[in-house]
Amino acid sequence: MSTQRRAAVLGSPIAHSLSPVLHRAAYGELGLADWTYDLFDVDEAALPGFIEGLGPEWAGLSLTMPLKRAVIPLLDEVSETAASVEAVNTVVLKDDGRRVGDNTDIPGMVAALRERGIEQVESAAILGAGATASSALAALARICTGEVVAYVRSEARAAEMREWGERLDVEVRTADWADAERALSAPLVIATTPAGATDALSAAVPERPATLFDVLYDPWPTALAARWSMYGGAVVSGLDLLVHQAVLQVEQMTGRTPAPLVAMRKAGEHALAAR
């Protein structure tokens, strides 16, 4: 009987994903020679058929855009963490056939901050209002004792962020993107915007910045992160987030703990340097 186990990351587009590099590094370190991790370009329309076609050798799936919400109706169980933001990035396929969804982005953010010594903050600012911003709010629900100010480009996005705040029990105030420079004096700034969106803010970094969590990792550093570091501020990168959420995925899918954080980060750094 074959002992092969399979896992993969799904999304569209997916070619850029670092997940295979991270998970394969973990398998190598853990001695899981029979485990494979692949990537598949799967959109929302193709997702139900893909999942129905999985055999008993499958252990789990990592999900990226646009599948994090689309997968929920296909699951037997969803963790409280994933339900809180209506986003699943991890599916564990149980031996009894059940499909269990979780979100490791949220505890991954918390773990990445904790690694830099940040256990709690009095207030925070979020740049942007997309799906990653709601995960950031959920992470802040665990570590922020006061107000979170979200800087957004439209009233519709502002309303969304206030609604997420109510759902997650976080005190959220919204502000116009035109005033985003004010965000940079917060004890913790989480940038959740696409590449280039915060470049213009780099000139406004204060002389003694606190902590910046920039969820981007390629290209890296962003102009904002580079200026932040230059002024001596602490910077947490998108690679830190990617590695910490992947550590939790590996542990859930393989049942082996702890996953090899250092080896996974090294593999990610090497892959990015080679691009």
PDB file of C-alpha atoms in Angstrom:
ATOM      1  CA  MET A   1       0.000   0.000   0.000  1.00  0.00           C
ATOM      2  CA  SER A   2       1.358   3.428  -0.985  1.00  0.00           C
ATOM      3  CA  THR A   3       2.186   5.804   1.854  1.00  0.00           C
ATOM      4  CA  GLN A   4       2.303   8.820  -0.452  1.00  0.00           C
ATOM      5  CA  ARG A   5       0.579  11.930   0.879  1.00  0.00           C
ATOM      6  CA  ARG A   6      -0.243  14.961  -1.212  1.00  0.00           C
ATOM      7  CA  ALA A   7      -0.880  18.636  -0.560  1.00  0.00           C
ATOM      8  CA  ALA A   8      -1.020  21.676  -2.828  1.00  0.00           C
ATOM      9  CA  VAL A   9      -1.759  25.369  -3.116  1.00  0.00           C
ATOM     10  CA  LEU A  10      -4.690  26.450  -5.297  1.00  0.00           C
ATOM     11  CA  GLY A  11      -5.505  29.871  -6.738  1.00  0.00           C
ATOM     12  CA  SER A  12      -5.553  31.905  -9.926  1.00  0.00           C
ATOM     13  CA  PRO A  13      -3.034  33.199 -10.865  1.00  0.00           C
ATOM     14  CA  ILE A  14      -0.745  30.886  -8.899  1.00  0.00           C
ATOM     15  CA  ALA A  15       2.627  30.625 -10.688  1.00  0.00           C
ATOM     16  CA  HIS A  16       4.202  33.221  -8.345  1.00  0.00           C
ATOM     17  CA  SER A  17       3.346  31.303  -5.147  1.00  0.00           C
ATOM     18  CA  LEU A  18       6.151  30.599  -2.670  1.00  0.00           C
ATOM     19  CA  SER A  19       4.051  27.995  -0.829  1.00  0.00           C
ATOM     20  CA  PRO A  20       5.611  24.970  -2.612  1.00  0.00           C
ATOM     21  CA  VAL A  21       9.104  26.181  -1.629  1.00  0.00           C
ATOM     22  CA  LEU A  22       8.111  26.575   2.024  1.00  0.00           C
ATOM     23  CA  HIS A  23       6.150  23.339   2.392  1.00  0.00           C
ATOM     24  CA  ARG A  24       8.715  21.220   0.542  1.00  0.00           C
ATOM     25  CA  ALA A  25      11.473  22.639   2.762  1.00  0.00           C
ATOM     26  CA  ALA A  26       9.425  21.573   5.773  1.00  0.00           C
ATOM     27  CA  TYR A  27       8.906  18.050   4.403  1.00  0.00           C
ATOM     28  CA  GLY A  28      12.643  17.717   3.771  1.00  0.00           C
ATOM     29  CA  GLU A  29      13.497  18.858   7.285  1.00  0.00           C
ATOM     30  CA  LEU A  30      10.861  16.590   8.865  1.00  0.00           C
ATOM     31  CA  GLY A  31      11.973  13.568   6.851  1.00  0.00           C
ATOM     32  CA  LEU A  32       8.622  13.225   5.076  1.00  0.00           C
ATOM     33  CA  ALA A  33      10.059  11.676   1.913  1.00  0.00           C
ATOM     34  CA  ASP A  34       6.663  10.408   0.708  1.00  0.00           C
ATOM     35  CA  TRP A  35       5.000  13.822   0.878  1.00  0.00           C
ATOM     36  CA  THR A  36       4.577  16.044  -2.195  1.00  0.00           C
ATOM     37  CA  TYR A  37       3.334  19.617  -2.483  1.00  0.00           C
ATOM     38  CA  ASP A  38       2.264  21.066  -5.827  1.00  0.00           C
ATOM     39  CA  LEU A  39       0.482  24.095  -7.207  1.00  0.00           C
ATOM     40  CA  PHE A  40      -2.625  24.211  -9.389  1.00  0.00           C
ATOM     41  CA  ASP A  41      -4.206  27.127 -11.212  1.00  0.00           C
ATOM     42  CA  VAL A  42      -7.825  26.786 -10.081  1.00  0.00           C
ATOM     43  CA  ASP A  43     -10.489  29.481 -10.249  1.00  0.00           C
ATOM     44  CA  GLU A  44     -13.841  29.671  -8.448  1.00  0.00           C
ATOM     45  CA  ALA A  45     -15.698  27.820 -11.212  1.00  0.00           C
ATOM     46  CA  ALA A  46     -13.241  24.904 -11.202  1.00  0.00           C
ATOM     47  CA  LEU A  47     -12.913  24.594  -7.419  1.00  0.00           C
ATOM     48  CA  PRO A  48     -15.869  22.271  -6.630  1.00  0.00           C
ATOM     49  CA  GLY A  49     -14.796  19.759  -9.294  1.00  0.00           C
ATOM     50  CA  PHE A  50     -11.179  19.849  -8.136  1.00  0.00           C
ATOM     51  CA  ILE A  51     -12.100  19.136  -4.525  1.00  0.00           C
ATOM     52  CA  GLU A  52     -14.562  16.380  -5.451  1.00  0.00           C
ATOM     53  CA  GLY A  53     -11.795  14.671  -7.435  1.00  0.00           C
ATOM     54  CA  LEU A  54      -9.339  14.397  -4.535  1.00  0.00           C
ATOM     55  CA  GLY A  55      -8.395  10.862  -3.501  1.00  0.00           C
ATOM     56  CA  PRO A  56      -7.533   9.468  -0.041  1.00  0.00           C
ATOM     57  CA  GLU A  57      -3.837  10.325  -0.489  1.00  0.00           C
ATOM     58  CA  TRP A  58      -4.639  14.040  -0.131  1.00  0.00           C
ATOM     59  CA  ALA A  59      -3.829  15.604   3.245  1.00  0.00           C
ATOM     60  CA  GLY A  60      -4.521  19.280   2.705  1.00  0.00           C
ATOM     61  CA  LEU A  61      -4.812  22.385   0.562  1.00  0.00           C
ATOM     62  CA  SER A  62      -3.535  25.938   0.854  1.00  0.00           C
ATOM     63  CA  LEU A  63      -5.839  28.494  -0.766  1.00  0.00           C
ATOM     64  CA  THR A  64      -5.092  31.931  -2.121  1.00  0.00           C
ATOM     65  CA  MET A  65      -7.146  34.438  -4.136  1.00  0.00           C
ATOM     66  CA  PRO A  66      -9.877  34.122  -5.334  1.00  0.00           C
ATOM     67  CA  LEU A  67     -10.782  30.934  -3.422  1.00  0.00           C
ATOM     68  CA  LYS A  68     -10.700  31.873   0.265  1.00  0.00           C
ATOM     69  CA  ARG A  69     -14.428  32.591   0.435  1.00  0.00           C
ATOM     70  CA  ALA A  70     -15.577  30.375  -2.450  1.00  0.00           C
ATOM     71  CA  VAL A  71     -14.390  27.227  -0.665  1.00  0.00           C
ATOM     72  CA  ILE A  72     -16.558  27.700   2.450  1.00  0.00           C
ATOM     73  CA  PRO A  73     -19.755  26.039   1.093  1.00  0.00           C
ATOM     74  CA  LEU A  74     -17.667  22.995   0.074  1.00  0.00           C
ATOM     75  CA  LEU A  75     -16.461  22.290   3.624  1.00  0.00           C
ATOM     76  CA  ASP A  76     -17.867  20.163   6.460  1.00  0.00           C
ATOM     77  CA  GLU A  77     -16.456  22.358   9.199  1.00  0.00           C
ATOM     78  CA  VAL A  78     -14.950  25.851   9.465  1.00  0.00           C
ATOM     79  CA  SER A  79     -12.922  27.108  12.430  1.00  0.00           C
ATOM     80  CA  GLU A  80     -14.080  30.128  14.426  1.00  0.00           C
ATOM     81  CA  THR A  81     -11.020  32.035  13.232  1.00  0.00           C
ATOM     82  CA  ALA A  82     -11.875  31.478   9.555  1.00  0.00           C
ATOM     83  CA  ALA A  83     -15.577  32.162  10.104  1.00  0.00           C
ATOM     84  CA  SER A  84     -14.768  35.477  11.806  1.00  0.00           C
ATOM     85  CA  VAL A  85     -13.432  36.913   8.521  1.00  0.00           C
ATOM     86  CA  GLU A  86     -15.292  34.614   6.095  1.00  0.00           C
ATOM     87  CA  ALA A  87     -11.963  33.484   4.657  1.00  0.00           C
ATOM     88  CA  VAL A  88     -10.369  30.016   4.590  1.00  0.00           C
ATOM     89  CA  ASN A  89      -6.747  29.655   3.489  1.00  0.00           C
ATOM     90  CA  THR A  90      -6.221  26.109   4.814  1.00  0.00           C
ATOM     91  CA  VAL A  91      -8.204  22.928   4.218  1.00  0.00           C
ATOM     92  CA  VAL A  92      -7.271  19.780   6.121  1.00  0.00           C
ATOM     93  CA  LEU A  93      -8.607  16.554   4.596  1.00  0.00           C
ATOM     94  CA  LYS A  94      -9.318  14.142   7.439  1.00  0.00           C
ATOM     95  CA  ASP A  95      -8.997  10.361   7.283  1.00  0.00           C
ATOM     96  CA  ASP A  96     -12.779  10.040   7.699  1.00  0.00           C
ATOM     97  CA  GLY A  97     -13.342  12.182   4.590  1.00  0.00           C
ATOM     98  CA  ARG A  98     -14.281  15.413   6.361  1.00  0.00           C
ATOM     99  CA  ARG A  99     -12.999  18.696   4.953  1.00  0.00           C
ATOM    100  CA  VAL A 100     -12.073  21.156   7.672  1.00  0.00           C
ATOM    101  CA  GLY A 101     -11.315  24.806   6.886  1.00  0.00           C
ATOM    102  CA  ASP A 102      -9.152  27.183   8.906  1.00  0.00           C
ATOM    103  CA  ASN A 103      -7.435  30.549   8.547  1.00  0.00           C
ATOM    104  CA  THR A 104      -3.732  30.569   9.466  1.00  0.00           C
ATOM    105  CA  ASP A 105      -3.165  34.138   8.213  1.00  0.00           C
ATOM    106  CA  ILE A 106      -4.580  35.608  11.425  1.00  0.00           C
ATOM    107  CA  PRO A 107      -2.520  33.612  13.968  1.00  0.00           C
ATOM    108  CA  GLY A 108       0.377  33.887  11.475  1.00  0.00           C
ATOM    109  CA  MET A 109       0.267  37.691  11.754  1.00  0.00           C
ATOM    110  CA  VAL A 110       0.169  37.478  15.545  1.00  0.00           C
ATOM    111  CA  ALA A 111       3.117  35.032  15.566  1.00  0.00           C
ATOM    112  CA  ALA A 112       5.165  37.199  13.172  1.00  0.00           C
ATOM    113  CA  LEU A 113       4.676  40.212  15.455  1.00  0.00           C
ATOM    114  CA  ARG A 114       5.415  38.181  18.580  1.00  0.00           C
ATOM    115  CA  GLU A 115       8.691  37.046  17.004  1.00  0.00           C
ATOM    116  CA  ARG A 116       9.694  40.739  16.979  1.00  0.00           C
ATOM    117  CA  GLY A 117       8.698  41.142  20.614  1.00  0.00           C
ATOM    118  CA  ILE A 118       5.312  42.750  19.966  1.00  0.00           C
ATOM    119  CA  GLU A 119       2.779  41.091  22.264  1.00  0.00           C
ATOM    120  CA  GLN A 120       0.413  44.037  22.703  1.00  0.00           C
ATOM    121  CA  VAL A 121      -0.119  47.570  21.342  1.00  0.00           C
ATOM    122  CA  GLU A 122      -2.267  50.440  22.611  1.00  0.00           C
ATOM    123  CA  SER A 123      -3.393  51.492  19.135  1.00  0.00           C
ATOM    124  CA  ALA A 124      -2.703  50.723  15.478  1.00  0.00           C
ATOM    125  CA  ALA A 125      -3.245  51.935  11.919  1.00  0.00           C
ATOM    126  CA  ILE A 126      -4.179  49.910   8.846  1.00  0.00           C
ATOM    127  CA  LEU A 127      -3.398  51.099   5.326  1.00  0.00           C
ATOM    128  CA  GLY A 128      -5.971  49.676   2.914  1.00  0.00           C
ATOM    129  CA  ALA A 129      -9.288  47.870   3.206  1.00  0.00           C
ATOM    130  CA  GLY A 130      -9.194  44.635   1.208  1.00  0.00           C
ATOM    131  CA  ALA A 131      -9.345  41.011   2.343  1.00  0.00           C
ATOM    132  CA  THR A 132      -5.934  41.230   4.041  1.00  0.00           C
ATOM    133  CA  ALA A 133      -7.121  44.243   6.016  1.00  0.00           C
ATOM    134  CA  SER A 134      -9.942  42.217   7.575  1.00  0.00           C
ATOM    135  CA  SER A 135      -7.398  39.547   8.589  1.00  0.00           C
ATOM    136  CA  ALA A 136      -5.228  42.329  10.053  1.00  0.00           C
ATOM    137  CA  LEU A 137      -8.217  43.547  12.068  1.00  0.00           C
ATOM    138  CA  ALA A 138      -8.802  40.015  13.356  1.00  0.00           C
ATOM    139  CA  ALA A 139      -5.139  39.820  14.402  1.00  0.00           C
ATOM    140  CA  LEU A 140      -5.403  43.218  16.098  1.00  0.00           C
ATOM    141  CA  ALA A 141      -8.462  41.967  17.995  1.00  0.00           C
ATOM    142  CA  ARG A 142      -5.989  39.707  19.831  1.00  0.00           C
ATOM    143  CA  ILE A 143      -3.245  42.236  20.575  1.00  0.00           C
ATOM    144  CA  CYS A 144      -4.575  45.823  20.360  1.00  0.00           C
ATOM    145  CA  THR A 145      -6.125  47.314  23.485  1.00  0.00           C
ATOM    146  CA  GLY A 146      -7.346  50.559  21.909  1.00  0.00           C
ATOM    147  CA  GLU A 147      -8.406  52.186  18.661  1.00  0.00           C
ATOM    148  CA  VAL A 148      -7.510  51.063  15.144  1.00  0.00           C
ATOM    149  CA  VAL A 149      -7.589  53.704  12.416  1.00  0.00           C
ATOM    150  CA  ALA A 150      -8.103  52.398   8.875  1.00  0.00           C
ATOM    151  CA  TYR A 151      -7.035  54.640   5.987  1.00  0.00           C
ATOM    152  CA  VAL A 152      -9.158  53.924   2.914  1.00  0.00           C
ATOM    153  CA  ARG A 153      -9.916  55.344  -0.511  1.00  0.00           C
ATOM    154  CA  SER A 154     -13.745  55.271  -0.555  1.00  0.00           C
ATOM    155  CA  GLU A 155     -16.720  55.559   1.769  1.00  0.00           C
ATOM    156  CA  ALA A 156     -17.851  52.072   0.706  1.00  0.00           C
ATOM    157  CA  ARG A 157     -14.539  50.599   1.911  1.00  0.00           C
ATOM    158  CA  ALA A 158     -14.755  52.706   5.077  1.00  0.00           C
ATOM    159  CA  ALA A 159     -18.195  51.275   5.831  1.00  0.00           C
ATOM    160  CA  GLU A 160     -16.842  47.752   5.237  1.00  0.00           C
ATOM    161  CA  MET A 161     -13.995  48.276   7.698  1.00  0.00           C
ATOM    162  CA  ARG A 162     -16.328  49.665  10.374  1.00  0.00           C
ATOM    163  CA  GLU A 163     -18.575  46.647   9.864  1.00  0.00           C
ATOM    164  CA  TRP A 164     -15.617  44.261  10.241  1.00  0.00           C
ATOM    165  CA  GLY A 165     -14.649  46.142  13.392  1.00  0.00           C
ATOM    166  CA  GLU A 166     -18.101  45.549  14.884  1.00  0.00           C
ATOM    167  CA  ARG A 167     -18.014  41.872  13.968  1.00  0.00           C
ATOM    168  CA  LEU A 168     -14.525  41.375  15.378  1.00  0.00           C
ATOM    169  CA  ASP A 169     -15.115  43.580  18.424  1.00  0.00           C
ATOM    170  CA  VAL A 170     -12.365  46.027  17.471  1.00  0.00           C
ATOM    171  CA  GLU A 171     -12.744  49.779  17.891  1.00  0.00           C
ATOM    172  CA  VAL A 172     -12.319  50.989  14.297  1.00  0.00           C
ATOM    173  CA  ARG A 173     -12.236  54.585  13.094  1.00  0.00           C
ATOM    174  CA  THR A 174     -11.860  55.241   9.374  1.00  0.00           C
ATOM    175  CA  ALA A 175      -9.961  58.079   7.713  1.00  0.00           C
ATOM    176  CA  ASP A 176      -9.411  59.232   4.154  1.00  0.00           C
ATOM    177  CA  TRP A 177      -6.405  57.895   2.251  1.00  0.00           C
ATOM    178  CA  ALA A 178      -5.369  61.518   1.594  1.00  0.00           C
ATOM    179  CA  ASP A 179      -4.448  61.708   5.290  1.00  0.00           C
ATOM    180  CA  ALA A 180      -2.532  58.411   5.336  1.00  0.00           C
ATOM    181  CA  GLU A 181       0.712  60.125   6.384  1.00  0.00           C
ATOM    182  CA  ARG A 182      -0.843  60.423   9.856  1.00  0.00           C
ATOM    183  CA  ALA A 183      -0.889  56.634  10.113  1.00  0.00           C
ATOM    184  CA  LEU A 184       2.897  56.504  10.262  1.00  0.00           C
ATOM    185  CA  SER A 185       3.113  57.771  13.847  1.00  0.00           C
ATOM    186  CA  ALA A 186       1.036  54.857  15.210  1.00  0.00           C
ATOM    187  CA  PRO A 187       2.715  52.269  17.502  1.00  0.00           C
ATOM    188  CA  LEU A 188       1.935  49.633  14.828  1.00  0.00           C
ATOM    189  CA  VAL A 189       1.238  50.281  11.143  1.00  0.00           C
ATOM    190  CA  ILE A 190      -0.063  47.408   9.006  1.00  0.00           C
ATOM    191  CA  ALA A 191       0.197  48.062   5.258  1.00  0.00           C
ATOM    192  CA  THR A 192      -2.161  45.776   3.322  1.00  0.00           C
ATOM    193  CA  THR A 193      -2.095  47.595  -0.016  1.00  0.00           C
ATOM    194  CA  PRO A 194      -0.832  46.391  -3.431  1.00  0.00           C
ATOM    195  CA  ALA A 195       2.715  47.049  -4.654  1.00  0.00           C
ATOM    196  CA  GLY A 196       3.462  50.740  -5.147  1.00  0.00           C
ATOM    197  CA  ALA A 197       0.441  52.024  -3.216  1.00  0.00           C
ATOM    198  CA  THR A 198       2.445  53.237  -0.211  1.00  0.00           C
ATOM    199  CA  ASP A 199       5.572  54.435  -2.058  1.00  0.00           C
ATOM    200  CA  ALA A 200       4.570  58.101  -1.821  1.00  0.00           C
ATOM    201  CA  LEU A 201       4.248  57.804   1.965  1.00  0.00           C
ATOM    202  CA  SER A 202       7.913  56.890   2.421  1.00  0.00           C
ATOM    203  CA  ALA A 203       8.941  60.564   2.465  1.00  0.00           C
ATOM    204  CA  ALA A 204       6.691  61.083   5.521  1.00  0.00           C
ATOM    205  CA  VAL A 205       8.189  58.386   7.775  1.00  0.00           C
ATOM    206  CA  PRO A 206       8.804  59.986  11.195  1.00  0.00           C
ATOM    207  CA  GLU A 207      12.316  60.237  12.636  1.00  0.00           C
ATOM    208  CA  ARG A 208      11.645  57.550  15.256  1.00  0.00           C
ATOM    209  CA  PRO A 209       9.112  55.164  13.744  1.00  0.00           C
ATOM    210  CA  ALA A 210       7.723  52.288  15.809  1.00  0.00           C
ATOM    211  CA  THR A 211       6.724  49.079  13.964  1.00  0.00           C
ATOM    212  CA  LEU A 212       5.688  48.552  10.337  1.00  0.00           C
ATOM    213  CA  PHE A 213       4.104  45.295   9.179  1.00  0.00           C
ATOM    214  CA  ASP A 214       4.142  45.409   5.374  1.00  0.00           C
ATOM    215  CA  VAL A 215       2.355  42.348   3.941  1.00  0.00           C
ATOM    216  CA  LEU A 216       4.205  42.527   0.606  1.00  0.00           C
ATOM    217  CA  TYR A 217       7.279  40.359  -0.032  1.00  0.00           C
ATOM    218  CA  ASP A 218       8.036  40.714  -3.740  1.00  0.00           C
ATOM    219  CA  PRO A 219       9.497  43.159  -4.638  1.00  0.00           C
ATOM    220  CA  TRP A 220      11.151  43.715  -1.258  1.00  0.00           C
ATOM    221  CA  PRO A 221      11.819  45.979   0.455  1.00  0.00           C
ATOM    222  CA  THR A 222       9.030  48.377  -0.474  1.00  0.00           C
ATOM    223  CA  ALA A 223       9.987  52.067  -0.501  1.00  0.00           C
ATOM    224  CA  LEU A 224       8.100  52.481   2.782  1.00  0.00           C
ATOM    225  CA  ALA A 225       9.832  49.516   4.457  1.00  0.00           C
ATOM    226  CA  ALA A 226      13.265  50.670   3.258  1.00  0.00           C
ATOM    227  CA  ARG A 227      12.810  54.174   4.684  1.00  0.00           C
ATOM    228  CA  TRP A 228      11.331  52.740   7.888  1.00  0.00           C
ATOM    229  CA  SER A 229      14.400  50.529   8.413  1.00  0.00           C
ATOM    230  CA  MET A 230      16.740  53.390   7.584  1.00  0.00           C
ATOM    231  CA  TYR A 231      15.193  55.387  10.439  1.00  0.00           C
ATOM    232  CA  GLY A 232      15.623  52.484  12.841  1.00  0.00           C
ATOM    233  CA  GLY A 233      12.025  51.300  12.993  1.00  0.00           C
ATOM    234  CA  ALA A 234      11.101  47.610  13.331  1.00  0.00           C
ATOM    235  CA  VAL A 235       9.857  46.032  10.093  1.00  0.00           C
ATOM    236  CA  VAL A 236       7.867  42.814   9.744  1.00  0.00           C
ATOM    237  CA  SER A 237       7.611  41.611   6.130  1.00  0.00           C
ATOM    238  CA  GLY A 238       5.145  39.701   4.030  1.00  0.00           C
ATOM    239  CA  LEU A 239       7.649  36.829   3.999  1.00  0.00           C
ATOM    240  CA  ASP A 240       7.451  36.696   7.805  1.00  0.00           C
ATOM    241  CA  LEU A 241       3.666  36.382   7.500  1.00  0.00           C
ATOM    242  CA  LEU A 242       3.923  33.813   4.713  1.00  0.00           C
ATOM    243  CA  VAL A 243       6.326  31.644   6.692  1.00  0.00           C
ATOM    244  CA  HIS A 244       4.389  31.797   9.959  1.00  0.00           C
ATOM    245  CA  GLN A 245       1.057  30.943   8.322  1.00  0.00           C
ATOM    246  CA  ALA A 246       2.756  28.111   6.375  1.00  0.00           C
ATOM    247  CA  VAL A 247       4.255  26.728   9.614  1.00  0.00           C
ATOM    248  CA  LEU A 248       0.721  26.390  10.993  1.00  0.00           C
ATOM    249  CA  GLN A 249      -0.479  24.768   7.745  1.00  0.00           C
ATOM    250  CA  VAL A 250       2.338  22.200   7.798  1.00  0.00           C
ATOM    251  CA  GLU A 251       1.552  21.329  11.414  1.00  0.00           C
ATOM    252  CA  GLN A 252      -2.159  20.886  10.685  1.00  0.00           C
ATOM    253  CA  MET A 253      -1.683  18.875   7.497  1.00  0.00           C
ATOM    254  CA  THR A 254       1.132  16.590   8.669  1.00  0.00           C
ATOM    255  CA  GLY A 255       0.364  16.378  12.385  1.00  0.00           C
ATOM    256  CA  ARG A 256       4.064  17.040  13.073  1.00  0.00           C
ATOM    257  CA  THR A 257       5.042  19.815  15.471  1.00  0.00           C
ATOM    258  CA  PRO A 258       6.880  22.056  15.566  1.00  0.00           C
ATOM    259  CA  ALA A 259       7.274  22.757  11.863  1.00  0.00           C
ATOM    260  CA  PRO A 260      10.821  23.920  10.967  1.00  0.00           C
ATOM    261  CA  LEU A 261      10.388  27.700  10.900  1.00  0.00           C
ATOM    262  CA  VAL A 262      14.066  28.523  10.301  1.00  0.00           C
ATOM    263  CA  ALA A 263      14.484  26.112   7.374  1.00  0.00           C
ATOM    264  CA  MET A 264      11.243  27.324   5.797  1.00  0.00           C
ATOM    265  CA  ARG A 265      12.248  30.980   6.057  1.00  0.00           C
ATOM    266  CA  LYS A 266      15.697  30.257   4.579  1.00  0.00           C
ATOM    267  CA  ALA A 267      14.095  28.441   1.646  1.00  0.00           C
ATOM    268  CA  GLY A 268      11.758  31.394   1.058  1.00  0.00           C
ATOM    269  CA  GLU A 269      14.619  33.905   1.190  1.00  0.00           C
ATOM    270  CA  HIS A 270      16.670  31.877  -1.288  1.00  0.00           C
ATOM    271  CA  ALA A 271      13.730  31.576  -3.694  1.00  0.00           C
ATOM    272  CA  LEU A 272      13.048  35.321  -3.562  1.00  0.00           C
ATOM    273  CA  ALA A 273      16.737  36.140  -4.067  1.00  0.00           C
ATOM    274  CA  ALA A 274      16.778  33.930  -7.169  1.00  0.00           C
ATOM    275  CA  ARG A 275      13.853  35.762  -8.795  1.00  0.00           C
TER     276      ARG A 275
END
